[in-house]
PDB file of C-alpha atoms in Angstrom:
ATOM      1  CA  MET A   1      -8.955 -13.912  20.424  1.00  0.00           C
ATOM      2  CA  SER A   2      -6.038 -13.014  18.140  1.00  0.00           C
ATOM      3  CA  PRO A   3      -2.531 -11.880  19.005  1.00  0.00           C
ATOM      4  CA  ASP A   4      -3.533  -8.539  17.470  1.00  0.00           C
ATOM      5  CA  ALA A   5      -6.041  -8.043  20.283  1.00  0.00           C
ATOM      6  CA  GLY A   6      -3.248  -8.702  22.804  1.00  0.00           C
ATOM      7  CA  LEU A   7      -0.927  -6.198  21.101  1.00  0.00           C
ATOM      8  CA  ALA A   8      -3.742  -3.637  20.908  1.00  0.00           C
ATOM      9  CA  HIS A   9      -4.260  -4.096  24.657  1.00  0.00           C
ATOM     10  CA  LEU A  10      -0.520  -3.521  25.181  1.00  0.00           C
ATOM     11  CA  ASP A  11      -0.706  -0.323  23.107  1.00  0.00           C
ATOM     12  CA  VAL A  12      -3.590   0.979  25.237  1.00  0.00           C
ATOM     13  CA  TYR A  13      -1.596   0.249  28.421  1.00  0.00           C
ATOM     14  CA  LEU A  14       1.554   1.941  27.093  1.00  0.00           C
ATOM     15  CA  ASP A  15      -0.495   4.926  25.972  1.00  0.00           C
ATOM     16  CA  GLN A  16      -1.842   5.289  29.524  1.00  0.00           C
ATOM     17  CA  VAL A  17       1.704   5.126  30.906  1.00  0.00           C
ATOM     18  CA  ARG A  18       2.820   7.726  28.337  1.00  0.00           C
ATOM     19  CA  ARG A  19       0.009  10.091  29.365  1.00  0.00           C
ATOM     20  CA  ASN A  20       1.131   9.848  32.995  1.00  0.00           C
ATOM     21  CA  LEU A  21       4.749  10.552  32.016  1.00  0.00           C
ATOM     22  CA  ARG A  22       4.002  14.123  30.905  1.00  0.00           C
ATOM     23  CA  GLY A  23       6.734  16.499  31.953  1.00  0.00           C
ATOM     24  CA  LEU A  24       9.447  14.057  30.895  1.00  0.00           C
ATOM     25  CA  SER A  25      11.441  14.855  27.751  1.00  0.00           C
ATOM     26  CA  GLU A  26      10.316  13.214  24.507  1.00  0.00           C
ATOM     27  CA  ALA A  27      13.497  11.124  24.335  1.00  0.00           C
ATOM     28  CA  ASP A  28      13.123   9.856  27.937  1.00  0.00           C
ATOM     29  CA  THR A  29       9.437   9.062  27.360  1.00  0.00           C
ATOM     30  CA  ALA A  30      10.165   7.131  24.142  1.00  0.00           C
ATOM     31  CA  GLU A  31      12.961   5.207  25.886  1.00  0.00           C
ATOM     32  CA  THR A  32      10.740   4.265  28.855  1.00  0.00           C
ATOM     33  CA  ILE A  33       7.845   3.151  26.638  1.00  0.00           C
ATOM     34  CA  ALA A  34      10.136   1.134  24.318  1.00  0.00           C
ATOM     35  CA  GLU A  35      11.661  -0.660  27.282  1.00  0.00           C
ATOM     36  CA  LEU A  36       8.270  -1.525  28.805  1.00  0.00           C
ATOM     37  CA  ARG A  37       7.049  -2.807  25.428  1.00  0.00           C
ATOM     38  CA  SER A  38      10.172  -4.945  25.051  1.00  0.00           C
ATOM     39  CA  HIS A  39       9.669  -6.294  28.601  1.00  0.00           C
ATOM     40  CA  VAL A  40       6.078  -7.373  27.925  1.00  0.00           C
ATOM     41  CA  LEU A  41       7.034  -8.972  24.575  1.00  0.00           C
ATOM     42  CA  ASP A  42       9.808 -10.912  26.331  1.00  0.00           C
ATOM     43  CA  LYS A  43       7.411 -11.955  29.074  1.00  0.00           C
ATOM     44  CA  VAL A  44       4.807 -13.416  26.687  1.00  0.00           C
ATOM     45  CA  GLU A  45       7.495 -15.493  24.949  1.00  0.00           C
ATOM     46  CA  GLY A  46       6.189 -15.194  21.408  1.00  0.00           C
ATOM     47  CA  ASP A  47       2.513 -15.670  22.333  1.00  0.00           C
ATOM     48  CA  PRO A  48       0.953 -12.186  22.660  1.00  0.00           C
ATOM     49  CA  SER A  49      -2.545 -13.475  23.413  1.00  0.00           C
ATOM     50  CA  PRO A  50      -4.735 -11.076  25.418  1.00  0.00           C
ATOM     51  CA  ALA A  51      -4.501 -13.315  28.514  1.00  0.00           C
ATOM     52  CA  LYS A  52      -0.685 -13.467  28.440  1.00  0.00           C
ATOM     53  CA  VAL A  53      -0.345  -9.754  27.746  1.00  0.00           C
ATOM     54  CA  GLU A  54      -2.758  -9.015  30.603  1.00  0.00           C
ATOM     55  CA  ALA A  55      -0.718 -11.170  32.999  1.00  0.00           C
ATOM     56  CA  ALA A  56       2.533  -9.445  31.951  1.00  0.00           C
ATOM     57  CA  ILE A  57       0.969  -6.009  32.407  1.00  0.00           C
ATOM     58  CA  ASP A  58      -0.409  -6.982  35.821  1.00  0.00           C
ATOM     59  CA  ALA A  59       3.082  -7.961  36.944  1.00  0.00           C
ATOM     60  CA  LEU A  60       4.447  -4.566  35.876  1.00  0.00           C
ATOM     61  CA  GLY A  61       1.856  -2.548  37.799  1.00  0.00           C
ATOM     62  CA  SER A  62      -0.814   0.017  37.019  1.00  0.00           C
ATOM     63  CA  PRO A  63       0.032   2.659  34.351  1.00  0.00           C
ATOM     64  CA  ARG A  64      -0.018   5.348  37.025  1.00  0.00           C
ATOM     65  CA  GLU A  65       2.312   3.451  39.375  1.00  0.00           C
ATOM     66  CA  VAL A  66       4.752   2.499  36.600  1.00  0.00           C
ATOM     67  CA  ALA A  67       4.767   6.107  35.366  1.00  0.00           C
ATOM     68  CA  ARG A  68       5.283   7.438  38.908  1.00  0.00           C
ATOM     69  CA  LEU A  69       8.315   5.194  39.503  1.00  0.00           C
ATOM     70  CA  ASN A  70       9.924   6.068  36.170  1.00  0.00           C
ATOM     71  CA  LEU A  71       9.115   9.751  36.335  1.00  0.00           C
ATOM     72  CA  ALA A  72      10.381  10.081  39.900  1.00  0.00           C
ATOM     73  CA  GLU A  73      13.621   8.260  39.079  1.00  0.00           C
ATOM     74  CA  ARG A  74      14.403  10.299  35.971  1.00  0.00           C
ATOM     75  CA  THR A  75      13.347  13.503  37.700  1.00  0.00           C
ATOM     76  CA  VAL A  76      15.655  12.847  40.640  1.00  0.00           C
ATOM     77  CA  ALA A  77      18.550  11.994  38.273  1.00  0.00           C
ATOM     78  CA  ARG A  78      18.023  15.300  36.482  1.00  0.00           C
ATOM     79  CA  MET A  79      17.651  17.167  39.781  1.00  0.00           C
ATOM     80  CA  ASP A  80      20.913  15.647  41.053  1.00  0.00           C
ATOM     81  CA  ALA A  81      22.645  17.102  37.991  1.00  0.00           C
ATOM     82  CA  ASP A  82      21.050  20.521  38.505  1.00  0.00           C
ATOM     83  CA  ARG A  83      19.989  21.488  42.021  1.00  0.00           C
ATOM     84  CA  SER A  84      19.343  25.146  41.317  1.00  0.00           C
ATOM     85  CA  LEU A  85      16.578  27.109  43.029  1.00  0.00           C
ATOM     86  CA  LEU A  86      14.494  26.700  39.844  1.00  0.00           C
ATOM     87  CA  ALA A  87      15.263  23.041  39.013  1.00  0.00           C
ATOM     88  CA  VAL A  88      13.962  21.711  42.338  1.00  0.00           C
ATOM     89  CA  PRO A  89      10.480  23.339  42.161  1.00  0.00           C
ATOM     90  CA  ARG A  90      10.281  22.225  38.514  1.00  0.00           C
ATOM     91  CA  ALA A  91      10.919  18.648  39.670  1.00  0.00           C
ATOM     92  CA  ILE A  92       8.286  19.007  42.414  1.00  0.00           C
ATOM     93  CA  GLY A  93       5.779  20.335  39.856  1.00  0.00           C
ATOM     94  CA  ARG A  94       6.413  17.354  37.602  1.00  0.00           C
ATOM     95  CA  LEU A  95       5.615  14.897  40.437  1.00  0.00           C
ATOM     96  CA  ALA A  96       2.677  16.849  41.907  1.00  0.00           C
ATOM     97  CA  THR A  97      -0.108  14.975  40.159  1.00  0.00           C
ATOM     98  CA  LEU A  98       1.246  11.453  40.654  1.00  0.00           C
ATOM     99  CA  SER A  99       0.588  10.897  44.348  1.00  0.00           C
ATOM    100  CA  LEU A 100      -0.980  12.464  47.398  1.00  0.00           C
ATOM    101  CA  TYR A 101       2.472  13.174  48.826  1.00  0.00           C
ATOM    102  CA  GLY A 102       3.463  14.776  45.498  1.00  0.00           C
ATOM    103  CA  PHE A 103       0.525  17.174  45.793  1.00  0.00           C
ATOM    104  CA  PHE A 104       1.340  17.910  49.453  1.00  0.00           C
ATOM    105  CA  ALA A 105       4.998  18.625  48.575  1.00  0.00           C
ATOM    106  CA  PHE A 106       3.870  20.884  45.731  1.00  0.00           C
ATOM    107  CA  MET A 107       1.541  22.906  48.003  1.00  0.00           C
ATOM    108  CA  VAL A 108       4.176  23.259  50.763  1.00  0.00           C
ATOM    109  CA  SER A 109       6.734  24.385  48.165  1.00  0.00           C
ATOM    110  CA  LEU A 110       4.317  26.873  46.645  1.00  0.00           C
ATOM    111  CA  ILE A 111       3.535  28.434  50.025  1.00  0.00           C
ATOM    112  CA  GLY A 112       7.205  28.352  51.110  1.00  0.00           C
ATOM    113  CA  TYR A 113       8.545  30.034  47.975  1.00  0.00           C
ATOM    114  CA  ALA A 114       5.712  32.602  47.938  1.00  0.00           C
ATOM    115  CA  PHE A 115       6.258  33.523  51.615  1.00  0.00           C
ATOM    116  CA  GLY A 116      10.061  33.656  51.253  1.00  0.00           C
ATOM    117  CA  ALA A 117       9.878  35.769  48.102  1.00  0.00           C
ATOM    118  CA  ALA A 118       7.274  38.113  49.703  1.00  0.00           C
ATOM    119  CA  LEU A 119       9.541  38.703  52.704  1.00  0.00           C
ATOM    120  CA  MET A 120      12.557  39.469  50.537  1.00  0.00           C
ATOM    121  CA  LEU A 121      10.611  41.753  48.191  1.00  0.00           C
ATOM    122  CA  THR A 122       9.188  43.615  51.188  1.00  0.00           C
ATOM    123  CA  ALA A 123      12.729  44.161  52.511  1.00  0.00           C
ATOM    124  CA  VAL A 124      13.932  45.381  49.117  1.00  0.00           C
ATOM    125  CA  ALA A 125      10.949  47.737  48.706  1.00  0.00           C
ATOM    126  CA  LYS A 126      11.382  49.420  52.121  1.00  0.00           C
ATOM    127  CA  PRO A 127      13.990  52.063  51.073  1.00  0.00           C
ATOM    128  CA  PHE A 128      11.836  53.112  48.108  1.00  0.00           C
ATOM    129  CA  ALA A 129       8.597  53.633  50.030  1.00  0.00           C
ATOM    130  CA  PRO A 130       9.442  53.724  53.743  1.00  0.00           C
ATOM    131  CA  ARG A 131       5.966  54.738  54.881  1.00  0.00           C
ATOM    132  CA  HIS A 132       4.114  52.150  52.811  1.00  0.00           C
ATOM    133  CA  VAL A 133       6.230  49.098  53.581  1.00  0.00           C
ATOM    134  CA  GLY A 134       6.202  47.297  56.902  1.00  0.00           C
ATOM    135  CA  LEU A 135       4.597  44.889  59.301  1.00  0.00           C
ATOM    136  CA  TRP A 136       1.478  46.323  60.885  1.00  0.00           C
ATOM    137  CA  LYS A 137      -0.341  45.108  63.947  1.00  0.00           C
ATOM    138  CA  MET A 138      -3.943  46.027  63.273  1.00  0.00           C
ATOM    139  CA  PRO A 139      -6.632  45.979  65.936  1.00  0.00           C
ATOM    140  CA  GLY A 140      -9.546  43.696  65.126  1.00  0.00           C
ATOM    141  CA  ALA A 141     -12.132  42.313  67.498  1.00  0.00           C
ATOM    142  CA  PRO A 142     -11.577  43.150  71.190  1.00  0.00           C
ATOM    143  CA  ASP A 143      -8.350  41.551  72.466  1.00  0.00           C
ATOM    144  CA  ASP A 144      -7.566  40.390  68.945  1.00  0.00           C
ATOM    145  CA  PHE A 145      -5.083  41.561  66.331  1.00  0.00           C
ATOM    146  CA  THR A 146      -4.248  40.784  62.749  1.00  0.00           C
ATOM    147  CA  TYR A 147      -0.829  41.241  61.220  1.00  0.00           C
ATOM    148  CA  THR A 148      -0.322  42.676  57.745  1.00  0.00           C
ATOM    149  CA  LEU A 149       3.008  42.427  55.966  1.00  0.00           C
ATOM    150  CA  GLY A 150       4.008  44.024  52.702  1.00  0.00           C
ATOM    151  CA  VAL A 151       3.453  47.119  50.617  1.00  0.00           C
ATOM    152  CA  ILE A 152       0.236  49.000  51.312  1.00  0.00           C
ATOM    153  CA  SER A 153      -0.697  52.079  49.277  1.00  0.00           C
ATOM    154  CA  ASP A 154      -2.603  53.678  52.183  1.00  0.00           C
ATOM    155  CA  ALA A 155      -0.570  52.800  55.214  1.00  0.00           C
ATOM    156  CA  PRO A 156      -3.060  51.988  57.983  1.00  0.00           C
ATOM    157  CA  PRO A 157      -3.225  54.147  61.073  1.00  0.00           C
ATOM    158  CA  ALA A 158      -1.872  51.305  63.155  1.00  0.00           C
ATOM    159  CA  HIS A 159       1.318  50.344  64.894  1.00  0.00           C
ATOM    160  CA  GLU A 160       4.123  49.422  62.487  1.00  0.00           C
ATOM    161  CA  LEU A 161       6.334  46.919  64.288  1.00  0.00           C
ATOM    162  CA  LEU A 162       9.711  46.681  62.623  1.00  0.00           C
ATOM    163  CA  GLY A 163      10.679  50.014  61.098  1.00  0.00           C
ATOM    164  CA  TRP A 164      13.982  49.789  59.225  1.00  0.00           C
ATOM    165  CA  TRP A 165      14.645  46.422  60.890  1.00  0.00           C
ATOM    166  CA  ILE A 166      12.354  44.923  58.269  1.00  0.00           C
ATOM    167  CA  ILE A 167      15.284  45.063  55.816  1.00  0.00           C
ATOM    168  CA  PRO A 168      17.727  42.708  57.595  1.00  0.00           C
ATOM    169  CA  ILE A 169      14.918  40.611  59.116  1.00  0.00           C
ATOM    170  CA  GLY A 170      13.035  40.327  55.802  1.00  0.00           C
ATOM    171  CA  LEU A 171      16.184  39.430  53.883  1.00  0.00           C
ATOM    172  CA  PHE A 172      17.354  36.886  56.476  1.00  0.00           C
ATOM    173  CA  VAL A 173      14.011  35.197  57.223  1.00  0.00           C
ATOM    174  CA  GLY A 174      13.070  35.321  53.503  1.00  0.00           C
ATOM    175  CA  ALA A 175      16.331  33.700  52.418  1.00  0.00           C
ATOM    176  CA  LEU A 176      16.044  31.114  55.221  1.00  0.00           C
ATOM    177  CA  THR A 177      12.470  30.277  54.159  1.00  0.00           C
ATOM    178  CA  LEU A 178      13.531  29.906  50.504  1.00  0.00           C
ATOM    179  CA  TRP A 179      16.457  27.694  51.510  1.00  0.00           C
ATOM    180  CA  LEU A 180      14.338  25.497  53.811  1.00  0.00           C
ATOM    181  CA  THR A 181      11.690  25.143  51.070  1.00  0.00           C
ATOM    182  CA  TRP A 182      14.414  24.184  48.581  1.00  0.00           C
ATOM    183  CA  ARG A 183      15.825  21.599  51.028  1.00  0.00           C
ATOM    184  CA  PHE A 184      12.324  20.209  51.601  1.00  0.00           C
ATOM    185  CA  GLY A 185      11.931  19.953  47.794  1.00  0.00           C
ATOM    186  CA  VAL A 186      15.182  17.992  47.388  1.00  0.00           C
ATOM    187  CA  PHE A 187      14.163  15.680  50.264  1.00  0.00           C
ATOM    188  CA  SER A 188      10.658  15.177  48.826  1.00  0.00           C
ATOM    189  CA  VAL A 189      11.794  14.359  45.286  1.00  0.00           C
ATOM    190  CA  ARG A 190      14.304  11.834  46.630  1.00  0.00           C
ATOM    191  CA  LEU A 191      11.649  10.386  48.960  1.00  0.00           C
ATOM    192  CA  MET A 192       9.221   9.933  46.051  1.00  0.00           C
ATOM    193  CA  ALA A 193      11.930   8.180  44.034  1.00  0.00           C
ATOM    194  CA  GLY A 194      12.651   5.866  46.984  1.00  0.00           C
ATOM    195  CA  ARG A 195      16.153   7.315  47.313  1.00  0.00           C
ATOM    196  CA  ARG A 196      15.993   8.768  50.788  1.00  0.00           C
ATOM    197  CA  GLY A 197      19.351   8.542  52.523  1.00  0.00           C
ATOM    198  CA  ARG A 198      21.314   7.768  49.402  1.00  0.00           C
TER     199      ARG A 198
ATOM    200  CA  MET B   1       9.224  -3.961  78.990  1.00  0.00           C
ATOM    201  CA  ALA B   2       9.879  -6.588  76.335  1.00  0.00           C
ATOM    202  CA  MET B   3       8.403  -5.855  72.912  1.00  0.00           C
ATOM    203  CA  GLU B   4       7.311  -8.591  70.537  1.00  0.00           C
ATOM    204  CA  ILE B   5       8.105  -7.908  66.910  1.00  0.00           C
ATOM    205  CA  THR B   6       4.926  -8.501  64.914  1.00  0.00           C
ATOM    206  CA  GLY B   7       4.769 -10.271  61.553  1.00  0.00           C
ATOM    207  CA  ASP B   8       3.987  -6.960  59.932  1.00  0.00           C
ATOM    208  CA  GLU B   9       7.055  -5.274  61.424  1.00  0.00           C
ATOM    209  CA  LEU B  10       9.222  -8.219  60.425  1.00  0.00           C
ATOM    210  CA  GLY B  11       7.862  -7.912  56.878  1.00  0.00           C
ATOM    211  CA  LYS B  12       8.717  -4.197  56.810  1.00  0.00           C
ATOM    212  CA  TRP B  13      12.217  -4.880  58.094  1.00  0.00           C
ATOM    213  CA  GLU B  14      12.745  -7.597  55.483  1.00  0.00           C
ATOM    214  CA  SER B  15      11.499  -5.293  52.748  1.00  0.00           C
ATOM    215  CA  GLN B  16      13.952  -2.539  53.830  1.00  0.00           C
ATOM    216  CA  LEU B  17      16.762  -5.098  53.931  1.00  0.00           C
ATOM    217  CA  ARG B  18      15.978  -6.315  50.407  1.00  0.00           C
ATOM    218  CA  LYS B  19      15.660  -2.761  49.135  1.00  0.00           C
ATOM    219  CA  GLY B  20      19.090  -1.938  50.525  1.00  0.00           C
ATOM    220  CA  GLY B  21      20.671  -4.978  48.886  1.00  0.00           C
ATOM    221  CA  LEU B  22      18.862  -4.720  45.541  1.00  0.00           C
ATOM    222  CA  GLY B  23      21.363  -2.361  43.880  1.00  0.00           C
ATOM    223  CA  LEU B  24      24.222  -4.708  44.778  1.00  0.00           C
ATOM    224  CA  ALA B  25      22.208  -7.742  43.600  1.00  0.00           C
ATOM    225  CA  VAL B  26      21.375  -6.179  40.225  1.00  0.00           C
ATOM    226  CA  LEU B  27      24.998  -5.171  39.637  1.00  0.00           C
ATOM    227  CA  ALA B  28      26.078  -8.705  40.610  1.00  0.00           C
ATOM    228  CA  THR B  29      23.788 -10.304  38.002  1.00  0.00           C
ATOM    229  CA  LEU B  30      25.727  -8.355  35.339  1.00  0.00           C
ATOM    230  CA  TRP B  31      29.185  -9.531  36.497  1.00  0.00           C
ATOM    231  CA  SER B  32      29.476 -12.316  33.882  1.00  0.00           C
ATOM    232  CA  GLY B  33      28.084 -10.378  30.945  1.00  0.00           C
ATOM    233  CA  ARG B  34      25.278  -8.321  29.491  1.00  0.00           C
ATOM    234  CA  LEU B  35      21.618  -9.067  30.312  1.00  0.00           C
ATOM    235  CA  TYR B  36      18.257  -7.497  29.472  1.00  0.00           C
ATOM    236  CA  GLY B  37      15.631  -6.503  32.048  1.00  0.00           C
ATOM    237  CA  LEU B  38      13.639  -9.722  32.240  1.00  0.00           C
ATOM    238  CA  GLU B  39      16.831 -11.812  32.388  1.00  0.00           C
ATOM    239  CA  ILE B  40      18.026  -9.738  35.347  1.00  0.00           C
ATOM    240  CA  LEU B  41      14.694 -10.335  37.131  1.00  0.00           C
ATOM    241  CA  ARG B  42      14.842 -14.073  36.433  1.00  0.00           C
ATOM    242  CA  ARG B  43      18.466 -14.300  37.603  1.00  0.00           C
ATOM    243  CA  LEU B  44      17.569 -12.489  40.840  1.00  0.00           C
ATOM    244  CA  GLU B  45      14.730 -14.921  41.468  1.00  0.00           C
ATOM    245  CA  ALA B  46      16.588 -18.108  40.485  1.00  0.00           C
ATOM    246  CA  ASP B  47      19.975 -17.395  42.085  1.00  0.00           C
ATOM    247  CA  ALA B  48      19.094 -15.244  45.073  1.00  0.00           C
ATOM    248  CA  GLY B  49      15.428 -16.046  45.710  1.00  0.00           C
ATOM    249  CA  MET B  50      14.720 -12.319  45.342  1.00  0.00           C
ATOM    250  CA  SER B  51      11.284 -11.635  43.970  1.00  0.00           C
ATOM    251  CA  VAL B  52      11.279  -8.042  42.712  1.00  0.00           C
ATOM    252  CA  GLN B  53       8.199  -6.076  41.696  1.00  0.00           C
ATOM    253  CA  GLU B  54       8.789  -5.908  37.940  1.00  0.00           C
ATOM    254  CA  GLY B  55       7.874  -2.241  37.507  1.00  0.00           C
ATOM    255  CA  THR B  56      10.671  -1.189  39.876  1.00  0.00           C
ATOM    256  CA  ILE B  57      13.589  -2.747  37.970  1.00  0.00           C
ATOM    257  CA  TYR B  58      13.739  -0.247  35.093  1.00  0.00           C
ATOM    258  CA  PRO B  59      13.802   2.874  37.268  1.00  0.00           C
ATOM    259  CA  LEU B  60      16.598   1.201  39.270  1.00  0.00           C
ATOM    260  CA  LEU B  61      18.555   0.381  36.082  1.00  0.00           C
ATOM    261  CA  SER B  62      18.014   3.942  34.903  1.00  0.00           C
ATOM    262  CA  ARG B  63      19.498   5.175  38.203  1.00  0.00           C
ATOM    263  CA  LEU B  64      22.522   2.852  37.888  1.00  0.00           C
ATOM    264  CA  LYS B  65      23.018   4.154  34.355  1.00  0.00           C
ATOM    265  CA  ALA B  66      22.747   7.786  35.492  1.00  0.00           C
ATOM    266  CA  ASP B  67      25.369   6.975  38.163  1.00  0.00           C
ATOM    267  CA  GLY B  68      27.679   5.634  35.417  1.00  0.00           C
ATOM    268  CA  LEU B  69      27.744   2.097  36.854  1.00  0.00           C
ATOM    269  CA  VAL B  70      26.034   0.382  33.909  1.00  0.00           C
ATOM    270  CA  ASP B  71      25.732   1.115  30.230  1.00  0.00           C
ATOM    271  CA  ALA B  72      22.856   0.111  27.956  1.00  0.00           C
ATOM    272  CA  GLU B  73      22.379  -0.576  24.272  1.00  0.00           C
ATOM    273  CA  TRP B  74      19.448  -1.599  22.126  1.00  0.00           C
ATOM    274  CA  VAL B  75      19.946  -4.808  20.168  1.00  0.00           C
ATOM    275  CA  GLN B  76      17.576  -6.277  17.586  1.00  0.00           C
ATOM    276  CA  ALA B  77      16.800  -9.647  19.201  1.00  0.00           C
ATOM    277  CA  GLU B  78      16.099 -12.961  17.545  1.00  0.00           C
ATOM    278  CA  ALA B  79      12.707 -12.824  19.241  1.00  0.00           C
ATOM    279  CA  GLY B  80      11.733 -10.210  16.634  1.00  0.00           C
ATOM    280  CA  HIS B  81      11.699  -7.140  18.830  1.00  0.00           C
ATOM    281  CA  PRO B  82      14.512  -4.927  20.126  1.00  0.00           C
ATOM    282  CA  ARG B  83      15.898  -5.565  23.602  1.00  0.00           C
ATOM    283  CA  LYS B  84      17.814  -3.186  25.816  1.00  0.00           C
ATOM    284  CA  TYR B  85      20.911  -4.906  27.177  1.00  0.00           C
ATOM    285  CA  TYR B  86      22.719  -3.703  30.273  1.00  0.00           C
ATOM    286  CA  VAL B  87      26.424  -4.143  30.904  1.00  0.00           C
ATOM    287  CA  LEU B  88      28.705  -3.082  33.769  1.00  0.00           C
ATOM    288  CA  THR B  89      31.006  -0.135  33.034  1.00  0.00           C
ATOM    289  CA  PRO B  90      34.613  -0.274  34.362  1.00  0.00           C
ATOM    290  CA  SER B  91      33.526   1.984  37.216  1.00  0.00           C
ATOM    291  CA  GLY B  92      30.525  -0.300  37.835  1.00  0.00           C
ATOM    292  CA  ARG B  93      32.869  -3.319  38.103  1.00  0.00           C
ATOM    293  CA  ARG B  94      35.053  -1.473  40.628  1.00  0.00           C
ATOM    294  CA  ARG B  95      31.994  -0.339  42.604  1.00  0.00           C
ATOM    295  CA  LEU B  96      30.571  -3.874  42.608  1.00  0.00           C
ATOM    296  CA  LYS B  97      33.845  -5.281  43.985  1.00  0.00           C
ATOM    297  CA  ASP B  98      33.908  -2.634  46.737  1.00  0.00           C
ATOM    298  CA  MET B  99      30.228  -3.225  47.584  1.00  0.00           C
ATOM    299  CA  ALA B 100      30.756  -7.002  47.626  1.00  0.00           C
ATOM    300  CA  ALA B 101      33.718  -6.612  50.035  1.00  0.00           C
ATOM    301  CA  SER B 102      31.650  -4.384  52.348  1.00  0.00           C
ATOM    302  CA  TRP B 103      28.729  -6.791  52.208  1.00  0.00           C
ATOM    303  CA  THR B 104      30.879  -9.853  52.954  1.00  0.00           C
ATOM    304  CA  SER B 105      32.530  -8.168  55.895  1.00  0.00           C
ATOM    305  CA  PHE B 106      29.190  -6.913  57.273  1.00  0.00           C
ATOM    306  CA  ALA B 107      27.385 -10.229  56.779  1.00  0.00           C
ATOM    307  CA  GLY B 108      30.350 -12.187  58.237  1.00  0.00           C
ATOM    308  CA  GLY B 109      30.371 -10.020  61.359  1.00  0.00           C
ATOM    309  CA  LEU B 110      26.641 -10.311  61.827  1.00  0.00           C
ATOM    310  CA  ASP B 111      26.814 -14.054  61.276  1.00  0.00           C
ATOM    311  CA  ARG B 112      29.411 -14.423  64.059  1.00  0.00           C
ATOM    312  CA  LEU B 113      27.164 -12.403  66.340  1.00  0.00           C
ATOM    313  CA  LEU B 114      24.225 -14.665  65.518  1.00  0.00           C
ATOM    314  CA  THR B 115      26.121 -17.942  65.995  1.00  0.00           C
ATOM    315  CA  PRO B 116      24.894 -18.493  69.597  1.00  0.00           C
ATOM    316  CA  LEU B 117      21.274 -18.305  68.373  1.00  0.00           C
ATOM    317  CA  LYS B 118      21.692 -21.219  66.018  1.00  0.00           C
ATOM    318  CA  GLY B 119      20.275 -24.439  67.424  1.00  0.00           C
ATOM    319  CA  ASP B 120      19.099 -22.592  70.544  1.00  0.00           C
ATOM    320  CA  PRO B 121      15.308 -22.811  70.808  1.00  0.00           C
ATOM    321  CA  ALA B 122      13.692 -19.425  71.505  1.00  0.00           C
TER     322      ALA B 122
END
């Protein structure tokens, strides 16, 4: 087996890492890949035979794991520089496909932001369509109720619970939900980068 | 009720301890001059007996760089490929001194507390 086969194997490995780094800027990706390549070439000490390259790659970790560590670290560094309401979900989205926890954090964030935004929009819409916006308690099966929140074109003939109170309650609970989801996002990104408590 | 610490729990505790000290250890390897990634790993292993999972060192160096504690530059090496060398920044040197002082004081205190255990069979 020739050194070329070893280098080709290294290229395949680095290509797999690169594919898992999607979401990172081109410059950050190129820097990460160049450093990993340099590491493996140092490790094989001038003998890039397939066996030596394989051993060096094994010591680094699987492409997915190496990508996850690098992506999480660079994502958290960028998030620390910009912790806006948009930067944190963007960071969560970037890490969503790299681990089970990443996917869980993404789903919780999605639901949290959607619920928070729905509450706030409902509160804002109330003055414009007072009879169509509210929180209705609708009778279902005997001794059972369902709750409907939001803007309904044909307001149901059911008990609307909050009246004008939906404005302060919607704004407060909506903002609190958005804030808690944002905090959870910051915590999750730091957790995935192994930086909890720093 | 007395609780026995299992081997697994001891392993977890050791791993947390090493993780906590790794940033300080990596900065310390750079005290005497610039090093590239694999040299840092080898220095950690040879001088401190710290075996670090190789894939974790570059994200850590990237964090130290983002924090302004180290700087990095690519150098065309004699080996025929470029190497990325890391060097402490002035703020990294100050931070390392502060961390080393905290560590020495913490480890010294703990060591005094553990003195009665030495030579005392469990």
